[in-house]
């Protein structure tokens, strides 16, 4: 929403605020208190409420004091200008307009990594901001396993000879009816409208403004059913996590989400594992047909196939459940190469296109649909992309566990009963806050370390019968 001429003042505001917040976090007295408390009786049980809060606060403090205030301020300022340059570059589809700002941002992120320190590679330090305690090598290993299975699976889907009729999703779906239907579904799966809202924005998001004020947004396309409906389920999934955090721990680590990869698992779980399942639509479809005249002559099976359309595409945010992770692999590999100076900015657009050709079999026709499509790098969010793929992997592993413990979730979904799953997630994930790291949480809840296998199994079980078996 920011008009271009407002950038200068906004950058000054962001610089001032980030510096003030940094000063408060790194206050020496606060550091002394934390150092004393984590050694004392209050933290005797490191996984107890107080122990976990103190341990996580100390961890954050130890990171923050390593960052020079001038770097924090320069990053905040650069992010504002770089984002404006990116908006214009994307409008013109001109990478060169963004390149100097990306170069500056990368240089600052390298400094950030060096200041923070890291175990094996600079990327470790940046990844840690979004996925605490994760290691690049571990993430790369699990994603490599996924890629090995995913590329042939997508090929099998494409070569199976069957394709859904997606034109039924592009009929007329009046936005007010979409809104009413989406609200009803979000409430049914457990988003609490007494403690949250659904509004319209250009770019959908979920944000928490307080323990009982969670905002989710969407956008309506009259001629495409999926955009708003699955977007609402996705953001409602994030919102159910936010609403499931312990209010009495608000502002403390135990009352905050553990990592972006766990946050994204909650949105993906409701959007894809629940919302694109046949059982979900066995319950909701008769109502959808009553509300939308456009679906009156479309049988359930045909609709379910259409919302599970798989095809390689250029834009990450519009990618289907199977190909989405390939978009992430491209970014994960490129941003590591950039950070390590193994890839020059001159070669970035070409490298981007080559990876799209290799993983997805398609080449972007221009930079706007290629290397310029995402806001992340302009905002300094380097190390962020893999959390999307981790979200899909976490979702698959959690869903499989919930399905086993709750005795067949499809049976519940077909009856419109989503409470057992929501309560299970609340107990196992939401109310844990940051008590454990994401990897430890997954291991504790599912009894296994994170693996690509549950996601690959899920995709095969769903897409095999639809496309190639
Ligand atoms: Zn999300």
XYZ file of C-alpha atoms and ligand atoms in Angstrom:
470
model
C 0.000 0.000 0.000
C 2.965 2.322 0.514
C 3.120 4.982 -2.231
C 6.588 5.248 -3.818
C 7.279 8.711 -2.377
C 6.554 7.403 1.131
C 9.576 5.099 1.029
C 12.106 7.571 2.387
C 10.206 8.357 5.581
C 9.179 4.728 6.084
C 12.831 3.715 5.868
C 13.695 6.252 8.577
C 10.891 4.943 10.808
C 11.975 1.333 10.338
C 15.604 2.204 11.059
C 14.714 4.025 14.268
C 12.352 1.310 15.504
C 14.670 -1.589 14.736
C 17.496 0.228 16.554
C 15.298 0.883 19.609
C 14.139 -2.728 19.752
C 17.741 -3.892 19.405
C 18.801 -1.623 22.293
C 16.115 -3.038 24.572
C 16.900 -6.656 23.685
C 20.640 -6.206 24.188
C 20.401 -4.174 27.393
C 23.298 -5.355 29.575
C 21.207 -5.547 32.749
C 18.678 -7.794 30.983
C 21.612 -9.961 29.889
C 22.862 -10.265 33.493
C 19.415 -11.265 34.754
C 19.061 -13.933 32.086
C 22.558 -15.295 32.730
C 21.798 -15.579 36.447
C 18.326 -17.052 36.000
C 19.262 -19.790 33.534
C 21.810 -21.043 36.071
C 19.336 -20.874 38.949
C 16.559 -23.053 40.401
C 13.841 -21.535 38.175
C 15.471 -23.159 35.174
C 16.257 -26.468 36.894
C 13.925 -28.311 34.515
C 14.975 -27.078 31.062
C 11.749 -28.355 29.475
C 9.486 -26.992 32.233
C 7.538 -23.779 31.572
C 9.936 -21.401 33.260
C 13.026 -23.302 32.216
C 11.989 -23.341 28.568
C 11.108 -19.640 28.590
C 14.436 -18.683 30.153
C 16.445 -20.962 27.893
C 14.808 -19.585 24.731
C 15.112 -15.954 25.864
C 18.783 -16.466 26.657
C 19.303 -18.039 23.248
C 17.711 -15.043 21.557
C 19.671 -12.595 23.676
C 22.939 -14.360 22.838
C 22.146 -14.008 19.130
C 21.070 -10.390 19.316
C 24.151 -9.162 21.214
C 26.346 -10.467 18.415
C 24.705 -8.143 15.893
C 26.056 -4.580 15.728
C 23.253 -2.041 16.051
C 24.473 -0.304 12.889
C 23.993 -3.535 10.917
C 20.484 -4.050 12.301
C 19.595 -0.497 11.294
C 21.147 -0.764 7.859
C 19.306 -4.012 7.177
C 15.982 -2.440 8.145
C 16.621 0.602 5.962
C 17.872 -1.405 2.988
C 14.868 -3.730 3.138
C 12.480 -0.816 2.598
C 14.372 0.577 -0.412
C 15.085 -2.846 -1.873
C 11.410 -3.791 -1.691
C 10.418 -0.644 -3.554
C 13.083 -1.360 -6.201
C 11.792 -4.932 -6.484
C 8.191 -3.777 -6.992
C 9.318 -1.523 -9.862
C 11.691 -4.142 -11.312
C 8.931 -6.721 -11.357
C 6.525 -4.238 -12.974
C 9.071 -3.643 -15.741
C 10.226 -7.279 -15.724
C 13.746 -5.846 -15.531
C 16.178 -7.695 -13.262
C 18.862 -5.019 -13.664
C 16.655 -2.530 -11.840
C 16.714 -4.767 -8.749
C 20.251 -6.145 -9.043
C 22.166 -3.393 -7.150
C 19.759 -3.652 -4.203
C 19.971 -7.428 -4.144
C 23.757 -7.109 -4.158
C 23.644 -4.743 -1.205
C 21.213 -6.981 0.664
C 23.392 -10.051 0.104
C 26.462 -8.209 1.381
C 24.560 -7.228 4.539
C 23.255 -10.769 5.025
C 26.802 -12.104 4.742
C 27.817 -9.663 7.473
C 24.852 -10.803 9.546
C 25.908 -14.438 9.169
C 29.515 -13.636 10.091
C 28.399 -11.650 13.156
C 26.064 -14.397 14.365
C 28.541 -17.176 13.697
C 27.652 -20.596 12.363
C 28.468 -24.268 12.627
C 29.272 -25.251 9.045
C 28.280 -22.550 6.535
C 26.984 -18.948 6.552
C 23.554 -20.161 5.446
C 23.234 -21.953 8.821
C 23.189 -18.598 10.591
C 20.418 -17.184 8.391
C 18.298 -20.345 8.362
C 18.417 -20.317 12.164
C 16.440 -17.038 12.267
C 13.383 -18.833 10.839
C 14.052 -22.431 11.797
C 15.938 -22.323 15.109
C 18.518 -25.087 15.532
C 18.086 -26.377 11.964
C 21.246 -27.113 9.971
C 21.571 -26.485 6.247
C 23.094 -29.922 5.656
C 20.183 -31.698 7.378
C 17.587 -29.701 5.463
C 19.473 -30.290 2.200
C 19.562 -34.040 2.886
C 15.828 -34.355 3.499
C 15.032 -32.158 0.477
C 17.394 -34.176 -1.732
C 15.522 -37.341 -0.729
C 12.273 -35.608 -1.578
C 13.520 -34.398 -4.974
C 14.637 -37.888 -5.945
C 11.105 -39.222 -5.473
C 9.223 -36.139 -6.578
C 10.645 -35.546 -10.054
C 9.667 -39.044 -11.322
C 6.305 -38.817 -9.525
C 5.454 -35.565 -11.315
C 6.563 -37.183 -14.584
C 4.309 -40.186 -13.958
C 1.406 -37.829 -13.283
C 2.075 -35.916 -16.493
C 2.517 -39.059 -18.576
C -0.479 -40.897 -17.109
C -2.695 -39.477 -19.821
C -5.450 -38.361 -17.456
C -6.220 -34.722 -16.728
C -9.043 -33.089 -14.811
C -11.382 -30.620 -16.466
C -10.252 -27.495 -14.623
C -12.614 -25.250 -16.615
C -15.314 -26.003 -14.016
C -13.248 -24.021 -11.471
C -13.202 -20.989 -13.777
C -16.949 -20.569 -14.056
C -18.735 -17.752 -12.238
C -18.328 -17.807 -8.429
C -19.810 -14.597 -6.983
C -17.353 -13.151 -4.412
C -20.010 -12.624 -1.726
C -21.020 -16.287 -1.968
C -17.338 -17.314 -1.895
C -16.869 -15.229 1.223
C -19.840 -16.755 3.034
C -18.792 -20.282 2.058
C -15.154 -19.696 3.008
C -16.100 -18.201 6.380
C -18.373 -21.117 7.125
C -15.637 -23.651 6.278
C -12.988 -21.767 8.304
C -15.302 -21.725 11.336
C -16.143 -25.397 10.865
C -12.495 -26.488 10.934
C -11.947 -24.448 14.087
C -10.992 -20.837 13.332
C -12.614 -18.799 16.111
C -14.257 -15.651 14.734
C -14.714 -14.224 18.242
C -10.917 -14.053 18.377
C -10.166 -13.359 14.739
C -11.297 -11.790 11.480
C -11.265 -12.507 7.757
C -10.676 -9.534 5.445
C -9.568 -8.754 1.888
C -6.001 -7.780 0.878
C -3.931 -7.922 -2.315
C -1.568 -10.495 -0.782
C -3.166 -12.960 1.645
C -1.619 -13.334 5.094
C -2.254 -14.236 8.718
C -1.031 -12.095 11.551
C -1.560 -12.073 15.287
C -2.184 -8.674 16.874
C -2.688 -10.111 20.339
C -3.693 -13.362 22.015
C -7.335 -12.914 20.996
C -6.971 -10.908 17.807
C -5.855 -12.995 14.846
C -6.329 -11.520 11.363
C -6.471 -13.585 8.214
C -6.938 -12.178 4.733
C -7.707 -13.411 1.248
C -8.583 -12.148 -2.222
C -11.533 -13.161 -4.368
C -11.375 -13.980 -8.065
C -14.895 -14.350 -9.414
C -13.617 -16.677 -12.133
C -11.413 -18.971 -10.083
C -12.771 -20.960 -7.153
C -9.443 -22.147 -5.700
C -7.751 -18.849 -4.998
C -9.944 -17.644 -2.146
C -11.246 -20.955 -0.801
C -7.951 -22.793 -0.407
C -6.282 -19.522 0.539
C -8.772 -19.152 3.403
C -8.162 -22.729 4.575
C -4.408 -22.056 4.443
C -4.545 -18.825 6.427
C -7.124 -20.303 8.816
C -4.603 -23.087 9.483
C -2.039 -20.472 10.476
C -4.750 -18.726 12.491
C -5.807 -21.885 14.359
C -2.152 -22.267 15.421
C -2.011 -18.653 16.628
C -5.328 -19.061 18.447
C -4.093 -22.312 19.976
C -1.030 -20.754 21.623
C -1.324 -20.378 25.383
C -2.728 -16.871 26.095
C -1.138 -16.775 29.557
C 2.283 -17.198 27.903
C 1.639 -14.416 25.383
C 4.858 -12.536 24.566
C 7.050 -15.283 25.985
C 8.674 -18.113 24.015
C 6.159 -20.673 25.316
C 3.360 -18.554 23.857
C 4.976 -18.205 20.437
C 5.177 -20.396 17.346
C 8.230 -22.627 17.344
C 9.411 -22.072 13.772
C 8.196 -21.078 10.337
C 8.387 -24.697 9.195
C 5.956 -25.721 11.937
C 3.720 -22.699 11.262
C 3.563 -23.620 7.580
C 2.804 -27.232 8.467
C -0.395 -26.080 10.140
C -1.575 -24.092 7.117
C -0.623 -26.777 4.611
C -2.237 -29.485 6.676
C -5.638 -27.807 6.610
C -5.310 -26.570 3.042
C -4.076 -29.758 1.374
C -4.244 -32.819 3.616
C -7.733 -31.931 4.843
C -9.132 -29.425 2.326
C -8.164 -31.301 -0.831
C -9.257 -34.728 0.462
C -12.258 -36.555 -0.910
C -13.716 -37.004 2.588
C -13.677 -33.241 3.190
C -15.692 -32.681 0.026
C -18.058 -35.560 0.762
C -19.197 -33.335 3.606
C -18.928 -29.864 2.032
C -19.782 -30.481 -1.598
C -23.594 -30.705 -1.341
C -23.533 -27.300 0.388
C -21.155 -25.899 -2.261
C -23.516 -27.097 -4.991
C -26.465 -25.397 -3.280
C -24.560 -22.114 -3.027
C -22.812 -22.083 -6.418
C -25.028 -22.647 -9.464
C -21.814 -23.188 -11.449
C -21.265 -26.528 -9.693
C -24.811 -27.838 -9.946
C -24.028 -30.169 -12.864
C -20.531 -31.170 -11.698
C -20.265 -34.568 -9.948
C -18.232 -34.750 -6.735
C -15.517 -36.953 -8.260
C -14.950 -34.519 -11.092
C -14.721 -31.573 -8.700
C -12.298 -33.402 -6.381
C -10.069 -34.271 -9.363
C -10.115 -30.641 -10.554
C -9.011 -29.210 -7.190
C -6.150 -31.715 -7.298
C -4.880 -30.606 -10.677
C -1.120 -31.148 -10.974
C 0.875 -29.374 -13.650
C 4.291 -27.724 -13.698
C 3.844 -23.954 -13.518
C 6.012 -20.862 -13.277
C 4.670 -19.171 -10.171
C 5.413 -20.665 -6.754
C 2.361 -19.269 -4.971
C 0.047 -20.848 -7.555
C 1.800 -24.218 -7.612
C -0.044 -27.432 -6.788
C 0.694 -29.743 -3.891
C 3.061 -32.015 -5.852
C 5.190 -29.493 -7.751
C 5.346 -26.832 -5.013
C 8.435 -28.276 -3.370
C 10.368 -28.188 -6.636
C 9.898 -24.392 -6.671
C 11.418 -24.297 -3.202
C 14.408 -26.418 -4.196
C 15.271 -23.928 -6.934
C 15.336 -21.045 -4.456
C 17.077 -22.988 -1.675
C 19.925 -23.986 -3.979
C 20.290 -20.569 -5.620
C 20.329 -18.532 -2.441
C 23.015 -20.741 -0.931
C 25.123 -20.299 -4.080
C 24.615 -16.518 -3.958
C 25.510 -16.280 -0.297
C 28.636 -18.396 -0.785
C 29.706 -16.311 -3.815
C 29.477 -19.384 -6.032
C 26.986 -17.633 -8.299
C 27.231 -14.046 -9.540
C 24.212 -11.775 -9.781
C 24.830 -11.482 -13.525
C 24.293 -15.209 -13.854
C 21.323 -15.437 -11.477
C 18.435 -15.040 -13.981
C 19.962 -17.649 -16.279
C 20.634 -20.035 -13.413
C 17.035 -19.603 -12.248
C 15.672 -20.482 -15.679
C 17.997 -23.466 -16.033
C 16.789 -24.933 -12.727
C 13.139 -24.464 -13.727
C 13.892 -26.354 -16.913
C 15.677 -29.103 -14.986
C 13.147 -29.627 -12.167
C 9.857 -28.607 -13.763
C 10.513 -28.881 -17.476
C 9.506 -25.300 -18.202
C 11.398 -22.054 -18.800
C 10.120 -18.673 -17.605
C 9.479 -16.326 -20.549
C 10.566 -13.236 -18.593
C 12.071 -12.124 -15.282
C 8.725 -11.136 -13.752
C 7.549 -14.743 -14.032
C 11.012 -15.966 -13.139
C 13.608 -14.625 -10.754
C 11.602 -11.514 -9.791
C 8.396 -13.236 -8.693
C 9.010 -13.353 -4.916
C 9.357 -10.497 -2.456
C 11.578 -12.427 -0.022
C 15.104 -11.542 -1.120
C 14.257 -7.846 -1.336
C 13.035 -7.966 2.249
C 16.231 -9.679 3.420
C 14.429 -12.980 3.943
C 17.286 -15.245 2.892
C 17.072 -18.699 4.432
C 13.290 -18.415 4.573
C 12.254 -20.439 1.495
C 13.141 -23.918 2.794
C 10.663 -23.422 5.641
C 7.841 -23.770 3.088
C 9.070 -27.222 2.064
C 9.690 -28.133 5.714
C 6.071 -27.136 6.300
C 4.867 -29.669 3.734
C 7.102 -32.375 5.171
C 6.080 -31.655 8.760
C 2.415 -31.590 7.739
C 2.654 -35.016 6.130
C 4.390 -36.564 9.114
C 1.971 -35.010 11.627
C -1.078 -35.911 9.571
C 0.006 -39.534 9.323
C 0.496 -39.683 13.093
C -2.856 -38.027 13.830
C -4.581 -40.378 11.400
C -3.096 -43.399 13.210
C -3.836 -42.125 16.723
C -7.357 -40.890 15.961
C -8.362 -44.000 14.043
C -8.943 -42.801 10.487
C -9.512 -39.100 9.985
C -11.505 -39.515 6.760
C -14.373 -40.954 8.768
C -14.463 -37.782 10.885
C -14.100 -35.433 7.897
C -16.913 -37.059 5.946
C -19.170 -36.277 8.947
C -17.952 -32.671 9.085
C -16.145 -33.371 12.340
C -12.779 -31.600 12.442
C -12.545 -31.180 16.192
C -10.577 -34.365 16.927
C -7.793 -33.248 14.591
C -7.840 -29.649 15.785
C -7.689 -30.776 19.421
C -4.883 -33.215 18.673
C -2.848 -30.460 17.007
C -3.649 -28.087 19.857
C -2.340 -30.488 22.450
C 0.678 -31.811 20.516
C 1.812 -28.637 18.714
C 0.033 -25.377 19.540
C 0.187 -25.438 23.306
C 3.854 -26.462 23.257
C 4.940 -23.056 21.954
C 8.747 -23.054 21.815
C 9.280 -25.682 24.499
C 11.186 -27.866 22.002
C 12.908 -27.117 18.711
C 10.918 -27.981 15.588
C 12.979 -31.105 14.887
C 12.635 -32.278 18.494
C 8.899 -31.566 18.504
C 8.380 -33.670 15.358
C 10.461 -36.473 16.840
C 8.529 -36.420 20.105
C 5.075 -36.266 18.499
C 5.638 -38.783 15.702
C 8.385 -40.936 17.209
C 10.564 -40.388 14.116
C 12.960 -37.748 12.839
C 11.655 -35.686 9.932
C 11.704 -37.643 6.685
C 10.543 -37.166 3.111
C 8.753 -40.544 3.167
C 5.362 -39.545 4.661
C 4.928 -36.735 2.125
C 5.896 -38.939 -0.810
C 3.511 -41.663 0.451
C 0.698 -39.139 0.764
C 1.258 -37.781 -2.756
C 1.459 -41.278 -4.262
C -1.656 -42.463 -2.440
C -3.624 -39.439 -3.557
C -2.359 -38.863 -7.092
C -1.754 -42.480 -8.171
C -5.450 -43.394 -8.417
C -6.330 -40.023 -9.966
C -3.604 -39.910 -12.620
C -1.737 -43.066 -13.442
C -2.889 -46.227 -11.665
Zn 1.579 -19.976 4.857
